[in-house]
Short mmCIF file of C-alpha atoms in Angstrom, two decimals:
data_model
loop_
_atom_site.label_atom_id
_atom_site.label_comp_id
_atom_site.label_asym_id
_atom_site.label_seq_id
_atom_site.Cartn_x
_atom_site.Cartn_y
_atom_site.Cartn_z
CA MET A 1 6.41 34.21 7.83
CA GLU A 2 5.82 30.40 7.37
CA PHE A 3 4.60 27.60 9.10
CA LYS A 4 6.60 26.13 11.52
CA ILE A 5 6.38 23.32 14.50
CA LEU A 6 8.32 23.24 17.62
CA ALA A 7 9.15 19.97 19.51
CA SER A 8 8.22 20.02 23.41
CA ASN A 9 8.35 17.16 25.80
CA ASN A 10 7.44 18.91 29.02
CA LEU A 11 4.42 20.91 30.11
CA LYS A 12 5.96 24.20 31.59
CA GLU A 13 7.89 24.54 28.35
CA CYS A 14 5.16 24.03 26.23
CA LEU A 15 2.68 26.26 28.28
CA SER A 16 5.95 28.99 27.93
CA LEU A 17 5.96 28.78 24.04
CA LEU A 18 1.71 29.12 23.97
CA LYS A 19 2.11 31.97 26.28
CA GLU A 20 4.60 33.63 23.25
CA GLY A 21 1.91 33.16 20.74
CA CYS A 22 2.47 29.67 19.50
CA LYS A 23 -0.44 27.66 18.73
CA PRO A 24 -1.28 23.89 19.86
CA PHE A 25 -1.09 21.04 17.42
CA ALA A 26 -2.31 17.68 18.64
CA GLY A 27 -3.37 14.94 16.11
CA GLY A 28 -3.62 17.37 13.19
CA THR A 29 -6.71 15.41 11.71
CA ASP A 30 -8.31 19.15 11.30
CA LEU A 31 -5.79 21.21 11.24
CA MET A 32 -3.53 19.56 8.47
CA VAL A 33 -6.89 19.78 6.21
CA GLN A 34 -7.36 23.57 7.15
CA LEU A 35 -3.70 23.74 6.08
CA GLU A 36 -4.06 22.03 2.82
CA ARG A 37 -7.14 24.43 2.03
CA GLY A 38 -4.99 27.38 2.57
CA VAL A 39 -7.50 28.92 5.46
CA LEU A 40 -4.82 29.38 7.91
CA LYS A 41 -2.14 32.04 7.98
CA PRO A 42 1.37 30.94 8.33
CA GLN A 43 1.88 30.74 12.27
CA THR A 44 4.18 28.76 14.75
CA PHE A 45 2.83 25.57 16.24
CA VAL A 46 3.72 23.70 19.16
CA ASN A 47 3.41 19.72 19.27
CA LEU A 48 1.56 18.39 22.03
CA LEU A 49 1.66 14.96 21.59
CA ASN A 50 4.90 14.20 23.60
CA ILE A 51 3.40 16.25 26.76
CA PRO A 52 3.10 13.04 29.60
CA GLU A 53 0.25 15.38 31.19
CA PHE A 54 -2.10 15.23 28.12
CA HIS A 55 -1.99 11.32 27.88
CA GLY A 56 -3.35 8.40 29.82
CA ILE A 57 -6.88 7.43 31.21
CA GLN A 58 -7.55 6.89 34.77
CA VAL A 59 -9.95 6.71 37.29
CA VAL A 60 -9.33 9.69 40.22
CA GLU A 61 -10.94 10.68 43.38
CA ARG A 62 -11.35 14.36 43.05
CA LYS A 63 -13.53 17.08 44.45
CA ILE A 64 -14.38 19.07 41.14
CA ASN A 65 -17.79 20.32 41.30
CA PRO A 66 -17.62 23.32 43.99
CA ALA A 67 -21.45 22.47 44.60
CA GLU A 68 -20.48 19.13 45.65
CA ALA A 69 -19.08 18.71 49.57
CA ASN A 70 -17.21 15.47 48.86
CA SER A 71 -14.61 14.10 46.36
CA GLU A 72 -16.18 11.82 43.82
CA SER A 73 -14.81 9.14 41.09
CA TYR A 74 -13.92 10.75 37.97
CA LEU A 75 -12.78 9.59 34.84
CA ARG A 76 -9.59 11.72 33.65
CA ILE A 77 -9.06 11.57 30.27
CA GLY A 78 -5.90 13.03 29.07
CA SER A 79 -6.65 16.03 26.02
CA ALA A 80 -4.42 13.86 23.49
CA THR A 81 -6.09 10.66 23.83
CA THR A 82 -6.78 9.36 20.80
CA TYR A 83 -10.28 7.73 19.80
CA SER A 84 -8.27 4.34 19.25
CA GLN A 85 -6.76 4.53 22.69
CA LEU A 86 -10.17 5.38 24.17
CA ILE A 87 -11.83 2.52 22.44
CA GLN A 88 -9.42 0.16 23.81
CA PHE A 89 -9.54 1.43 27.35
CA LEU A 90 -13.36 1.12 27.17
CA GLN A 91 -13.12 -2.21 25.63
CA ALA A 92 -11.22 -3.57 28.33
CA ASP A 93 -13.77 -2.91 30.96
CA ALA A 94 -17.18 -4.38 30.50
CA LYS A 95 -18.45 -2.10 33.11
CA LEU A 96 -17.14 1.18 31.54
CA ARG A 97 -17.78 0.05 28.26
CA GLN A 98 -21.46 -0.56 29.29
CA ALA A 99 -21.98 2.75 31.22
CA PHE A 100 -19.76 4.95 28.50
CA ALA A 101 -21.09 3.16 25.35
CA PRO A 102 -21.94 6.69 23.50
CA LEU A 103 -18.21 7.37 23.75
CA MET A 104 -16.92 4.03 22.30
CA GLU A 105 -19.99 4.51 19.41
CA ALA A 106 -19.02 8.19 18.94
CA SER A 107 -15.05 7.23 18.67
CA PHE A 108 -15.81 4.34 15.98
CA GLN A 109 -17.97 7.09 13.99
CA VAL A 110 -15.62 10.19 13.93
CA GLY A 111 -14.10 8.91 11.07
CA THR A 112 -12.05 5.87 9.37
CA LEU A 113 -9.54 3.97 11.23
CA ALA A 114 -6.72 5.93 10.44
CA ILE A 115 -8.22 8.87 11.57
CA GLN A 116 -9.19 7.17 15.08
CA ASN A 117 -5.72 6.47 15.18
CA ARG A 118 -4.53 9.98 15.22
CA GLY A 119 -7.42 12.23 16.23
CA THR A 120 -7.71 13.37 19.69
CA VAL A 121 -10.32 14.22 22.03
CA GLY A 122 -9.43 17.55 22.81
CA GLY A 123 -8.83 18.40 19.26
CA ASN A 124 -12.31 17.91 18.67
CA ILE A 125 -13.32 19.96 21.40
CA MET A 126 -10.96 22.82 20.87
CA ASN A 127 -11.44 23.05 16.90
CA ALA A 128 -15.28 23.69 18.15
CA SER A 129 -16.74 22.82 15.00
CA PRO A 130 -20.30 22.92 15.22
CA ALA A 131 -20.24 19.64 13.56
CA ALA A 132 -17.73 18.11 16.04
CA ASP A 133 -18.90 14.32 16.75
CA PHE A 134 -17.73 13.85 20.14
CA PRO A 135 -19.39 16.43 22.17
CA PRO A 136 -22.97 15.08 21.48
CA ALA A 137 -22.01 12.17 23.09
CA LEU A 138 -20.10 13.80 25.88
CA LEU A 139 -22.92 16.06 26.87
CA LEU A 140 -24.67 12.99 27.70
CA PHE A 141 -22.52 12.83 30.82
CA ASP A 142 -21.62 15.01 33.41
CA VAL A 143 -18.27 16.27 31.86
CA TRP A 144 -15.70 18.84 33.04
CA VAL A 145 -12.67 20.40 31.24
CA GLU A 146 -9.56 20.82 32.67
CA LEU A 147 -7.77 24.37 31.25
CA THR A 148 -3.90 25.00 32.00
CA SER A 149 -1.96 28.37 31.11
CA PHE A 150 1.33 29.88 32.52
CA ASP A 151 0.25 32.83 34.81
CA GLU A 152 2.33 36.17 35.00
CA ASN A 153 4.53 34.85 37.92
CA HIS A 154 5.44 31.79 35.56
CA SER A 155 3.64 29.50 37.42
CA THR A 156 1.21 26.38 36.01
CA CYS A 157 -2.41 27.34 37.07
CA SER A 158 -5.35 25.22 36.25
CA ARG A 159 -9.12 25.96 36.19
CA ILE A 160 -12.09 23.59 35.73
CA VAL A 161 -15.10 24.50 33.60
CA HIS A 162 -18.30 22.71 33.34
CA TYR A 163 -18.42 21.41 29.40
CA PRO A 164 -22.07 22.18 28.81
CA GLU A 165 -20.98 25.98 29.41
CA PHE A 166 -17.97 25.55 27.70
CA HIS A 167 -18.94 26.10 23.74
CA VAL A 168 -20.49 30.03 23.77
CA ASP A 169 -20.97 30.65 19.70
CA TYR A 170 -19.60 29.69 16.62
CA ARG A 171 -15.85 28.18 17.02
CA LYS A 172 -15.73 30.19 20.43
CA THR A 173 -15.01 28.67 23.67
CA LEU A 174 -14.57 29.84 27.08
CA ALA A 175 -10.69 28.89 26.87
CA LYS A 176 -8.68 31.98 26.93
CA ASN A 177 -5.70 32.82 24.93
CA HIS A 178 -2.35 30.73 25.70
CA GLU A 179 -4.83 28.16 27.68
CA VAL A 180 -4.62 24.56 26.37
CA LEU A 181 -7.05 21.73 27.05
CA THR A 182 -4.93 19.27 29.31
CA ALA A 183 -7.94 16.79 30.37
CA LEU A 184 -11.79 15.78 30.27
CA TRP A 185 -13.19 14.82 33.91
CA ILE A 186 -16.13 12.69 33.66
CA ARG A 187 -18.04 11.61 36.70
CA MET A 188 -18.18 7.93 37.28
CA ASP A 189 -21.74 8.23 38.81
CA SER A 190 -23.18 9.86 35.68
CA GLY A 191 -22.38 7.19 33.66
CA LEU A 192 -25.64 5.08 31.97
CA ARG A 193 -27.63 3.38 34.43
CA THR A 194 -28.35 -0.34 33.30
CA ASN A 195 -32.13 0.35 32.73
CA GLU A 196 -31.11 3.27 30.40
CA LYS A 197 -31.22 3.32 26.64
CA TRP A 198 -29.08 5.03 24.76
CA TYR A 199 -28.97 6.43 21.05
CA TYR A 200 -26.07 7.55 18.78
CA GLU A 201 -26.65 8.45 15.07
CA LYS A 202 -24.53 10.44 12.73
CA VAL A 203 -26.17 11.17 9.41
CA GLY A 204 -23.42 11.89 6.58
CA THR A 205 -22.51 11.27 2.90
CA ARG A 206 -20.15 8.36 3.74
CA ALA A 207 -20.63 5.53 6.28
CA ALA A 208 -16.86 5.35 7.51
CA GLN A 209 -15.92 9.04 7.25
CA ALA A 210 -18.26 12.30 7.02
CA ILE A 211 -18.81 15.59 8.41
CA SER A 212 -22.39 15.03 9.67
CA LYS A 213 -25.13 16.45 8.18
CA VAL A 214 -26.84 16.05 11.56
CA CYS A 215 -25.52 14.18 14.54
CA PHE A 216 -27.45 13.25 17.86
CA ALA A 217 -27.01 11.26 20.95
CA ALA A 218 -29.29 10.53 23.67
CA ARG A 219 -29.86 8.69 26.77
CA MET A 220 -33.19 8.05 28.61
CA GLY A 221 -34.20 6.07 31.68
CA HIS A 222 -36.99 5.25 34.10
CA GLY A 223 -37.44 7.24 37.22
CA GLU A 224 -35.87 10.37 38.35
CA ILE A 225 -33.23 10.12 35.54
CA SER A 226 -34.14 12.92 33.06
CA PRO A 227 -34.05 12.28 29.18
CA ARG A 228 -31.12 13.93 27.89
CA LEU A 229 -30.95 14.71 24.09
CA VAL A 230 -28.11 16.46 22.18
CA MET A 231 -27.43 17.44 18.62
CA ALA A 232 -24.81 18.57 16.29
CA SER A 233 -24.57 20.54 13.19
CA VAL A 234 -27.78 22.23 13.67
CA ALA A 235 -26.52 25.08 15.42
CA PRO A 236 -23.53 27.33 16.04
CA ILE A 237 -22.73 25.37 18.71
CA THR A 238 -23.79 21.60 20.10
CA LYS A 239 -27.02 21.74 21.37
CA ILE A 240 -28.91 20.25 24.35
CA LEU A 241 -32.62 20.02 23.04
CA ASN A 242 -33.73 21.52 26.41
CA HIS A 243 -37.58 22.36 24.86
CA THR A 244 -37.55 18.23 23.54
CA GLN A 245 -36.26 17.33 26.67
CA LYS A 246 -39.14 19.36 28.89
CA LEU A 247 -41.67 17.72 26.39
CA ILE A 248 -40.59 14.25 26.82
CA LYS A 249 -40.66 14.59 30.56
CA MET A 250 -44.12 16.11 30.81
CA HIS A 251 -45.45 13.13 28.79
CA ARG A 252 -43.49 11.05 31.23
CA GLU A 253 -44.93 12.34 34.09
CA ASN A 254 -48.69 12.33 32.83
CA GLY A 255 -47.84 8.58 33.51
CA GLU A 256 -48.05 7.86 29.71
CA ILE A 257 -46.05 4.37 28.79
CA GLY A 258 -45.54 4.73 25.03
CA TYR A 259 -43.86 7.95 23.65
CA SER A 260 -46.21 7.46 20.37
CA ARG A 261 -48.51 9.67 22.99
CA ILE A 262 -46.24 12.54 21.57
CA SER A 263 -47.68 14.01 18.59
CA GLU A 264 -45.66 14.92 15.77
CA VAL A 265 -46.69 18.76 15.78
CA GLU A 266 -45.79 18.91 19.75
CA LEU A 267 -42.35 17.26 18.65
CA ARG A 268 -41.84 19.68 15.46
CA ASN A 269 -42.90 22.82 17.56
CA ALA A 270 -40.37 21.47 20.45
CA LEU A 271 -37.62 21.08 18.00
CA VAL A 272 -38.19 24.54 16.31
CA GLU A 273 -37.47 25.87 19.43
CA ASP A 274 -34.29 23.90 20.14
CA ILE A 275 -32.65 24.05 16.68
CA SER A 276 -31.56 26.32 14.06
CA PRO A 277 -30.31 24.36 11.08
CA LYS A 278 -28.46 26.20 8.45
CA THR A 279 -28.11 25.53 4.75
CA ASP A 280 -24.44 24.89 3.36
CA ILE A 281 -22.55 22.80 1.11
CA ARG A 282 -23.61 19.90 2.66
CA SER A 283 -27.39 20.05 3.09
CA THR A 284 -30.68 22.48 3.17
CA ALA A 285 -31.73 23.60 6.46
CA GLU A 286 -34.99 21.95 5.49
CA TYR A 287 -33.16 18.68 4.96
CA ARG A 288 -31.57 18.83 8.48
CA PHE A 289 -34.77 19.50 10.32
CA GLU A 290 -36.43 16.38 8.52
CA VAL A 291 -33.47 14.58 9.62
CA ALA A 292 -33.47 15.96 13.32
CA PHE A 293 -37.10 15.15 13.68
CA ARG A 294 -36.73 11.76 12.44
CA LEU A 295 -33.96 11.03 14.37
CA VAL A 296 -35.65 12.05 17.60
CA LYS A 297 -39.02 10.24 16.55
CA HIS A 298 -36.83 7.00 16.00
CA PHE A 299 -35.01 7.24 19.31
CA LEU A 300 -38.48 7.58 20.99
CA SER A 301 -39.76 4.80 19.21
CA ILE A 302 -37.18 2.36 20.36
CA TYR A 303 -37.40 3.43 24.15
CA MET B 1 17.30 16.93 14.26
CA ILE B 2 14.15 15.25 13.79
CA GLU B 3 15.09 11.25 13.26
CA PHE B 4 12.83 8.41 12.49
CA GLN B 5 13.30 4.64 10.94
CA LEU B 6 11.40 4.47 7.53
CA ASN B 7 11.55 0.88 5.96
CA GLY B 8 14.49 0.10 8.44
CA GLN B 9 16.36 2.97 7.06
CA LYS B 10 17.44 6.00 9.37
CA VAL B 11 15.92 9.35 8.21
CA LYS B 12 16.93 12.94 9.06
CA VAL B 13 15.01 15.94 8.70
CA GLU B 14 15.92 19.73 9.90
CA PRO B 15 13.48 20.73 12.56
CA GLU B 16 13.10 23.84 10.57
CA LYS B 17 11.36 21.71 7.94
CA GLY B 18 9.20 20.18 10.71
CA MET B 19 5.67 20.93 8.93
CA THR B 20 6.28 18.94 5.80
CA ARG B 21 4.32 16.35 5.45
CA LEU B 22 5.41 12.72 6.54
CA LEU B 23 3.83 11.79 2.74
CA ASP B 24 6.45 13.93 1.01
CA VAL B 25 9.12 12.84 3.16
CA ILE B 26 8.65 9.71 2.32
CA ARG B 27 8.18 10.06 -1.20
CA LYS B 28 11.56 12.22 -1.46
CA THR B 29 13.50 9.37 0.60
CA PRO B 30 16.05 7.55 -1.59
CA LYS B 31 16.04 3.45 -1.10
CA LYS B 32 19.62 2.59 0.31
CA ASP B 33 21.88 0.77 -2.21
CA LYS B 34 19.51 1.51 -4.90
CA GLU B 35 20.60 4.61 -7.21
CA ASN B 36 17.65 6.90 -8.21
CA GLU B 37 14.94 4.99 -6.34
CA PHE B 38 12.66 6.77 -4.21
CA PHE B 39 9.70 4.89 -1.80
CA THR B 40 7.31 6.45 -4.28
CA GLY B 41 4.94 3.49 -3.48
CA THR B 42 2.82 5.80 -1.09
CA LYS B 43 0.43 7.81 -3.24
CA GLU B 44 -1.19 11.10 -2.79
CA GLY B 45 -4.92 10.76 -3.61
CA CYS B 46 -6.41 13.72 -1.92
CA GLY B 47 -4.13 15.26 0.63
CA GLU B 48 -7.04 15.60 3.03
CA GLY B 49 -7.26 11.95 5.00
CA GLU B 50 -10.35 10.79 2.95
CA CYS B 51 -8.88 8.29 0.42
CA GLY B 52 -6.38 6.35 2.23
CA ALA B 53 -3.93 6.04 -0.74
CA CYS B 54 -1.29 7.97 1.57
CA SER B 55 -1.85 5.16 4.41
CA VAL B 56 1.44 4.14 6.25
CA LEU B 57 2.15 2.00 9.37
CA VAL B 58 3.45 4.33 12.41
CA ASN B 59 4.56 2.01 15.16
CA GLY B 60 2.36 -0.77 13.55
CA VAL B 61 -0.44 1.61 13.78
CA LEU B 62 -2.47 2.73 10.49
CA VAL B 63 -2.38 6.42 9.53
CA ASN B 64 -2.80 8.60 6.83
CA SER B 65 0.55 10.08 5.78
CA CYS B 66 -0.71 13.50 4.28
CA LEU B 67 -2.21 14.76 7.67
CA ILE B 68 1.40 14.40 9.67
CA PRO B 69 4.10 16.94 10.19
CA VAL B 70 7.33 14.75 10.05
CA LEU B 71 8.37 16.47 13.59
CA GLN B 72 5.95 14.35 15.16
CA MET B 73 7.42 11.41 13.67
CA ASP B 74 10.52 11.88 15.51
CA GLY B 75 12.09 8.65 17.22
CA GLN B 76 9.24 6.54 15.84
CA ASP B 77 9.04 3.80 13.48
CA VAL B 78 7.59 4.05 9.82
CA LYS B 79 6.64 1.51 7.44
CA SER B 80 5.43 2.43 4.17
CA VAL B 81 4.47 -0.39 1.20
CA GLU B 82 7.81 -1.08 0.14
CA GLY B 83 8.71 -1.94 3.97
CA ILE B 84 5.71 -4.15 4.63
CA VAL B 85 5.91 -6.03 1.06
CA PRO B 86 9.72 -6.44 0.69
CA ASP B 87 11.24 -7.19 -2.63
CA LEU B 88 10.22 -10.63 -3.43
CA PHE B 89 13.35 -11.27 -4.63
CA GLU B 90 15.18 -10.82 -0.89
CA ASP B 91 17.00 -14.10 -0.57
CA THR B 92 17.43 -13.43 2.91
CA LEU B 93 13.52 -14.10 3.42
CA ARG B 94 13.63 -17.32 1.45
CA ASP B 95 11.19 -20.08 3.12
CA SER B 96 10.54 -17.98 6.15
CA VAL B 97 6.98 -17.41 7.51
CA GLU B 98 7.61 -13.47 7.36
CA ARG B 99 8.14 -14.01 3.67
CA ILE B 100 5.09 -16.04 2.66
CA GLU B 101 3.31 -13.76 4.86
CA ALA B 102 4.64 -10.59 3.09
CA GLN B 103 4.31 -12.43 -0.64
CA GLY B 104 0.80 -13.49 0.46
CA ILE B 105 -0.59 -10.05 0.54
CA VAL B 106 0.65 -9.28 -3.15
CA ASN B 107 0.09 -13.07 -4.31
CA SER B 108 -3.19 -12.63 -3.46
CA PHE B 109 -3.85 -9.67 -4.76
CA LEU B 110 -2.70 -10.79 -8.11
CA LYS B 111 -4.52 -13.71 -7.92
CA LYS B 112 -7.92 -12.62 -7.17
CA GLY B 113 -7.27 -9.27 -9.66
CA GLY B 114 -7.57 -7.06 -6.89
CA ALA B 115 -5.95 -3.93 -8.71
CA GLN B 116 -6.72 -1.99 -12.01
CA CYS B 117 -5.02 0.95 -12.65
CA GLY B 118 -3.06 0.46 -9.12
CA ILE B 119 -3.14 3.98 -7.28
CA CYS B 120 -4.95 2.79 -4.16
CA THR B 121 -3.31 -0.47 -4.12
CA PRO B 122 -0.34 0.63 -1.92
CA GLY B 123 -2.91 1.79 0.37
CA MET B 124 -5.33 -1.36 0.40
CA VAL B 125 -2.12 -3.46 0.96
CA VAL B 126 -0.99 -1.53 4.34
CA ALA B 127 -4.57 -1.33 5.66
CA THR B 128 -4.73 -5.08 4.75
CA ALA B 129 -1.49 -5.38 6.59
CA ALA B 130 -2.60 -3.96 9.74
CA LEU B 131 -5.79 -5.98 9.54
CA LEU B 132 -3.40 -9.24 9.64
CA ASP B 133 -1.39 -8.08 11.94
CA LYS B 134 -4.34 -7.34 14.64
CA LYS B 135 -5.70 -11.00 13.50
CA LYS B 136 -2.39 -12.52 14.64
CA LYS B 137 -2.57 -10.78 17.93
CA LEU B 138 -5.95 -11.78 18.56
CA LYS B 139 -4.88 -14.98 17.66
CA GLU B 140 -8.41 -15.07 15.21
CA THR B 141 -8.77 -17.75 12.76
CA THR B 142 -11.87 -16.52 10.72
CA LEU B 143 -12.11 -13.41 8.94
CA SER B 144 -15.39 -11.89 7.40
CA ARG B 145 -16.09 -9.96 4.23
CA ASP B 146 -17.73 -7.15 6.58
CA GLU B 147 -14.72 -7.16 9.07
CA ILE B 148 -12.55 -6.63 6.02
CA ARG B 149 -15.07 -3.78 4.69
CA GLN B 150 -14.58 -2.44 8.10
CA ALA B 151 -10.73 -2.52 7.87
CA LEU B 152 -10.51 -1.09 4.71
CA ALA B 153 -13.08 1.57 4.95
CA GLY B 154 -10.46 4.33 4.99
CA ASN B 155 -9.41 3.36 1.21
CA LEU B 156 -11.48 4.48 -1.97
CA CYS B 157 -11.09 2.94 -4.98
CA ARG B 158 -12.29 4.15 -8.24
CA CYS B 159 -11.86 1.31 -10.61
CA THR B 160 -12.37 -2.04 -8.93
CA GLY B 161 -15.93 -1.72 -7.53
CA TYR B 162 -14.09 -3.37 -4.54
CA GLN B 163 -15.39 -6.90 -4.43
CA LYS B 164 -12.24 -8.44 -5.64
CA ILE B 165 -10.20 -6.37 -3.13
CA ILE B 166 -12.24 -7.57 -0.53
CA ASP B 167 -11.67 -11.15 -2.48
CA SER B 168 -7.81 -10.67 -2.20
CA VAL B 169 -7.79 -10.02 1.44
CA LYS B 170 -9.87 -13.09 2.12
CA GLU B 171 -7.64 -15.12 0.07
CA CYS B 172 -4.37 -13.80 1.98
CA PHE B 173 -5.88 -14.52 5.16
CA ASP B 174 -7.29 -17.99 4.43
CA GLU B 175 -4.35 -19.11 2.42
CA TYR B 176 -1.36 -17.90 3.67
CA LEU B 177 -1.96 -16.96 7.79
CA VAL B 178 -3.34 -20.09 8.71
CA ASN B 179 -1.30 -22.45 6.28
CA ALA B 180 1.98 -20.49 6.56
CA HIS B 181 3.74 -22.63 8.65
CA ARG B 182 2.27 -25.81 7.15
CA VAL B 183 4.31 -24.69 3.85
CA VAL B 184 7.53 -24.01 5.53
CA GLU B 185 7.53 -27.40 7.13
CA LYS B 186 7.04 -28.98 3.89
CA ARG B 187 10.08 -27.19 2.14
CA VAL B 188 12.29 -27.69 5.01
CA ASP B 189 12.63 -31.94 3.90
#
């Protein structure tokens, strides 16, 4: 058997091919590298780039969160949106650019211009590498992922999953076989407030393009807004640093103004609970932990 | 049948061969009216999208051709280095702004020593063309060395140390883009 790729320009046909066992192929910036390295078994792909439902960025009023009574404003980002398209969209609107600045920064850092022009936000999520650059930025906001498939009655059906729950283990997501990611839904209200500070730093061997040794995204504001700290490449999945967040919140509730009040020991102990970096071809576990610690410390110092 | 435009020529590929890399299709495409010449300007440096030697423009957008299955090029407009910097002896472009601009990139690289072994040069030229197009669209008249570094960050060079490549791009922008129309006016009388 050989590698093949099939064309498709409508959703139903695409879903039908996926149900028959074809694998989705979007920007291809990771799949083609896997192919080159010989780690993929010969299989048939279906090209997602000509399906209209996977494209476009719009603001949509919708009821998504089952816990909410009313519909809300969401930013719907088609899964085949490239990083360049997302950058262009955000650059064109000052309010959105300010509210979702970390998404723009992540898009620039994901790779070189040539990669930004082909790589898709859906691909980064579904490829589910623990080193993926977009998820840490995404997890700063309230994000839902829309999965679509063909059911037994040959009807198109979609379901929505809350993104923080989507990644379950190393390269494993809650997506079922034959399901394809159609769009991301970001609640507009979860954007950065004007007094919030944010941080996105990817540590790697080459500024323009690298698989990260550590990638860290964070946001923090005043009042009731909880700090959100997220890290990639330090666990089998992208990690929300729950213990570290709790520590920061606790110090804030004690009325402490500067985060220099958090001792190094306290911070290291919280981080140990949150991350489990490994040694691999890119870095040692000890180096990753030290970089992770310094990134969080740097973020706290600039707040 | 997969059909697309390459440097103004129509290229056809059997659908069964859809997973063939765009890079390989380009390098095996013969030039129209030129026996035994193929579009081999586009190079394979790494095959992983890291080095940029395979850079081409698809609908004016900079991409790595080693990462694209040719099926995804159906109906698209692809320009590789030969299509961006046409034959310098092409008479039809004589004394036009387009010729001066196209020549500009090559002339600047020659003038400023932006090439040594030349293997990265086609990719550098394509990335430069993408940058110049962007500057033209935005109607910007200044270009910093930092901007050039950003625009060419996807292209690796093992010979030059990059400084002369940056000099070449800066020279091209300063001399030709801004002054091109003046040169044409002069030649007409």
